[in-house]
Coordinates of C-alpha atoms in Angstrom, one line a residue:
Chain A
D1 CA -20.6 9.1 45.2
S2 CA -17.4 9.0 45.2
G3 CA -16.5 8.9 41.6
V4 CA -15.2 5.2 41.5
T5 CA -17.0 2.3 39.9
Q6 CA -16.9 -1.3 40.9
T7 CA -18.6 -4.0 38.9
P8 CA -20.3 -6.2 39.6
K9 CA -22.4 -5.3 42.8
H10 CA -23.4 -8.8 43.6
L11 CA -21.8 -11.9 42.7
I12 CA -22.9 -15.7 43.5
T13 CA -20.8 -18.4 42.6
A14 CA -19.6 -21.8 43.6
T15 CA -16.4 -23.2 45.2
G16 CA -13.5 -24.0 42.7
Q17 CA -14.8 -21.4 40.1
R18 CA -12.9 -18.3 39.2
V19 CA -14.2 -14.7 39.2
T20 CA -12.8 -11.1 37.8
L21 CA -13.8 -7.8 39.6
R22 CA -13.5 -4.7 38.0
C23 CA -12.7 -1.2 39.4
S24 CA -12.8 2.4 37.3
P25 CA -10.9 4.7 39.6
R26 CA -11.7 8.5 39.6
S27 CA -10.8 10.7 36.3
G28 CA -7.2 11.7 37.2
D29 CA -6.5 9.2 39.7
L30 CA -3.4 6.8 39.2
S31 CA -3.1 4.7 42.3
V32 CA -6.1 1.8 42.6
Y33 CA -6.1 -0.2 45.8
W34 CA -7.7 -3.5 47.0
Y35 CA -9.6 -4.4 49.9
Q36 CA -11.5 -7.6 51.1
Q37 CA -13.5 -7.0 54.0
S38 CA -15.7 -10.1 55.6
L39 CA -17.2 -10.5 58.7
D40 CA -14.5 -11.4 61.0
Q41 CA -11.6 -10.0 59.7
G42 CA -12.5 -6.3 59.1
L43 CA -10.8 -4.6 56.1
Q44 CA -8.3 -6.2 54.9
F45 CA -5.5 -4.7 52.5
L46 CA -4.6 -6.9 49.4
I47 CA -2.8 -5.1 46.8
Q48 CA -1.9 -1.4 45.6
Y49 CA -1.2 -0.4 41.9
Y50 CA 0.3 2.7 40.9
N51 CA 0.2 4.1 36.9
G52 CA -0.1 0.5 36.0
E53 CA 2.8 -1.1 38.3
E54 CA 2.2 -3.4 41.7
R55 CA 3.5 -0.7 44.5
A56 CA 2.3 -2.5 47.4
K57 CA 1.3 -6.0 48.6
G58 CA -1.0 -6.7 51.6
N59 CA -2.4 -10.3 52.7
I60 CA -3.3 -11.7 49.3
L61 CA -3.5 -14.8 48.5
E62 CA -1.4 -16.8 45.7
R63 CA -5.3 -17.5 44.2
F64 CA -5.7 -13.7 44.0
S65 CA -4.3 -11.9 40.7
A66 CA -4.6 -8.4 40.1
Q67 CA -3.6 -6.2 37.3
Q68 CA -3.9 -2.2 35.9
F69 CA -4.5 -1.4 32.8
P70 CA -3.1 1.4 30.8
D71 CA -6.4 3.2 30.7
L72 CA -5.7 2.8 35.0
H73 CA -9.1 0.7 35.3
S74 CA -8.2 -2.6 37.3
E75 CA -9.4 -6.0 37.9
L76 CA -8.8 -8.2 41.2
N77 CA -8.5 -11.9 39.8
L78 CA -10.1 -14.6 42.4
S79 CA -9.3 -18.3 41.5
S80 CA -10.2 -21.9 43.0
L81 CA -12.6 -20.2 45.3
E82 CA -13.5 -21.4 48.9
L83 CA -16.6 -20.6 50.9
G84 CA -14.3 -18.3 53.1
D85 CA -14.0 -16.1 50.1
S86 CA -17.2 -14.3 50.5
A87 CA -16.9 -10.8 51.6
L88 CA -17.0 -7.6 50.2
Y89 CA -14.4 -6.5 47.6
F90 CA -13.5 -2.8 47.9
C91 CA -11.4 -0.9 45.2
A92 CA -10.3 2.6 46.1
S93 CA -8.4 5.2 43.9
S94 CA -6.0 8.4 44.9
V95 CA -4.5 10.7 42.9
A96 CA -0.9 9.0 43.7
P97 CA 1.0 7.0 46.0
G98 CA 0.8 8.3 49.9
A99 CA -2.3 10.7 49.1
R100 CA -4.0 12.2 51.9
E101 CA -7.2 10.8 50.4
L102 CA -8.7 7.2 49.2
F103 CA -11.9 7.4 47.6
F104 CA -13.7 4.0 47.7
G105 CA -16.1 2.5 45.4
E106 CA -19.1 0.8 46.8
G107 CA -17.9 -2.6 46.7
S108 CA -18.1 -6.0 44.9
R109 CA -20.2 -8.7 47.0
L110 CA -19.0 -11.8 46.3
T111 CA -20.9 -14.9 47.6
V112 CA -19.5 -18.7 47.1
L113 CA -21.9 -21.3 47.8
Chain B
D1 CA -0.9 -4.2 61.6
A2 CA -3.0 -1.5 62.9
K3 CA -0.7 0.7 65.2
T4 CA -3.5 2.2 67.1
T5 CA -6.2 1.2 69.9
Q6 CA -9.6 1.7 70.2
P7 CA -13.1 1.0 71.9
P8 CA -14.9 -1.5 70.1
S9 CA -18.0 0.5 70.3
M10 CA -19.7 3.7 71.8
D11 CA -23.0 5.3 72.2
C12 CA -23.9 8.7 71.4
A13 CA -27.2 11.0 71.5
E14 CA -28.3 12.7 69.0
G15 CA -27.6 16.3 68.8
R16 CA -24.7 15.5 71.3
A17 CA -21.2 15.6 70.3
A18 CA -19.6 12.4 69.8
N19 CA -16.1 12.1 71.3
L20 CA -14.0 9.0 70.1
P21 CA -10.8 8.4 71.5
C22 CA -7.8 6.9 69.8
N23 CA -4.6 5.3 71.3
H24 CA -1.3 5.2 69.1
S25 CA 1.6 5.1 71.9
T26 CA 3.9 3.8 69.2
I27 CA 3.3 6.8 66.6
S28 CA 6.6 8.3 65.0
G29 CA 7.4 11.5 64.5
N30 CA 6.6 11.7 60.7
E31 CA 3.6 9.7 60.9
Y32 CA 0.2 11.3 60.7
V33 CA -3.1 10.7 62.3
Y34 CA -6.1 9.8 59.9
W35 CA -9.9 9.5 60.7
Y36 CA -12.1 7.4 58.1
R37 CA -15.1 6.3 58.7
Q38 CA -17.7 3.4 57.2
I39 CA -20.9 3.6 57.6
H40 CA -23.0 0.2 57.1
S41 CA -21.1 -1.8 54.1
Q42 CA -20.2 1.3 52.0
G43 CA -16.7 2.3 51.3
P44 CA -14.9 3.7 54.2
Q45 CA -14.7 7.7 54.1
Y46 CA -12.1 9.9 54.7
I47 CA -13.1 12.5 57.7
I48 CA -9.7 14.3 58.8
H49 CA -6.0 14.0 59.1
G50 CA -3.4 15.9 61.5
L51 CA 0.5 15.6 62.4
K52 CA 0.6 17.5 65.9
N53 CA -1.7 20.4 65.6
N54 CA -5.5 20.6 66.3
E55 CA -7.6 20.2 62.7
T56 CA -10.8 21.3 61.7
N57 CA -12.9 20.8 58.8
E58 CA -16.7 20.8 57.9
M59 CA -17.1 17.2 59.2
A60 CA -15.4 16.9 62.4
S61 CA -12.7 18.0 64.6
L62 CA -9.5 16.4 65.5
I63 CA -7.5 16.9 68.7
I64 CA -4.0 15.1 69.1
T65 CA -2.2 15.3 72.4
E66 CA 0.8 17.1 73.0
D67 CA 3.1 13.5 73.1
R68 CA 0.9 12.8 70.3
K69 CA 0.4 9.5 72.1
S70 CA -3.2 9.5 71.7
S71 CA -5.7 11.9 70.2
T72 CA -9.8 12.4 69.7
L73 CA -12.2 12.8 66.9
I74 CA -15.3 15.0 67.7
L75 CA -18.4 15.5 65.7
P76 CA -19.6 18.3 67.1
H77 CA -23.5 17.3 66.5
A78 CA -24.3 14.0 65.8
T79 CA -27.0 12.6 63.7
L80 CA -28.3 9.5 63.1
R81 CA -26.4 9.9 59.8
D82 CA -23.5 9.8 61.5
T83 CA -23.8 6.0 63.0
A84 CA -20.7 4.3 61.4
V85 CA -17.4 2.2 62.4
Y86 CA -14.5 5.2 62.6
Y87 CA -11.2 4.1 62.0
C88 CA -8.0 5.5 63.5
I89 CA -4.8 5.1 61.3
V90 CA -1.6 6.3 61.9
R91 CA 0.9 6.4 58.4
V92 CA 3.9 8.0 57.5
G93 CA 3.5 11.5 56.1
H94 CA 2.6 11.5 52.6
K95 CA 5.0 8.7 51.2
D96 CA 3.2 5.8 52.4
D97 CA 1.2 3.3 49.6
K98 CA -1.1 1.8 51.6
I99 CA -3.6 2.5 54.4
I100 CA -4.4 -0.3 57.1
F101 CA -7.2 -0.5 58.8
G102 CA -8.0 -1.7 62.2
K103 CA -11.0 -2.7 63.8
G104 CA -12.5 0.8 64.5
T105 CA -15.0 2.0 67.0
R106 CA -18.4 1.0 66.1
L107 CA -20.9 4.8 66.9
H108 CA -24.3 4.3 67.6
I109 CA -26.2 7.6 67.6
L110 CA -29.5 7.3 69.8
P111 CA -32.6 8.9 68.8

């Protein structure tokens, strides 16, 4: 158990819909990272937050947005969903940006039908 | 983009040492070599990291060549539970804000 909690574990929805994925970091960690993993793209870095502020952005689509709240939990919002958005979405946390180790949650599996 | 090159897959017999190579010929002087692994559909897990000296912990050993252009992760006595995708990553010291994963090496431990 990494200490990072992600909900929901599984989610099935239809194209055009909007979903929210939630992540609670390890106690004491201030940085949260989001990754997308699909079969053909591997692990893709989406975005990183530190203490509520966006710190780094990767290959995140405009239809996707994220935020980190004052209690340090984070949410990833995916809208206008397409079939290709079906993937495992991982959240990770670390003490601070550039910390040696990222701790990953178990992921949220999104299926878009 | 990932700055490392790894073989897509490898096999290793259970109980033997698994040696996973990684090329990082464009590594800069202030970049560390990190290894993570991902067991099927689980989140990646940190294994080890190093700058230029060889490193060892309870999970593995990391051997970095003198010119730092390549490294080898060694799992000394592989078990079936070591079957996973292993990612070699380079990142700048402790100032980098993100970890970029490449395609990794899929290691199969054979009984």
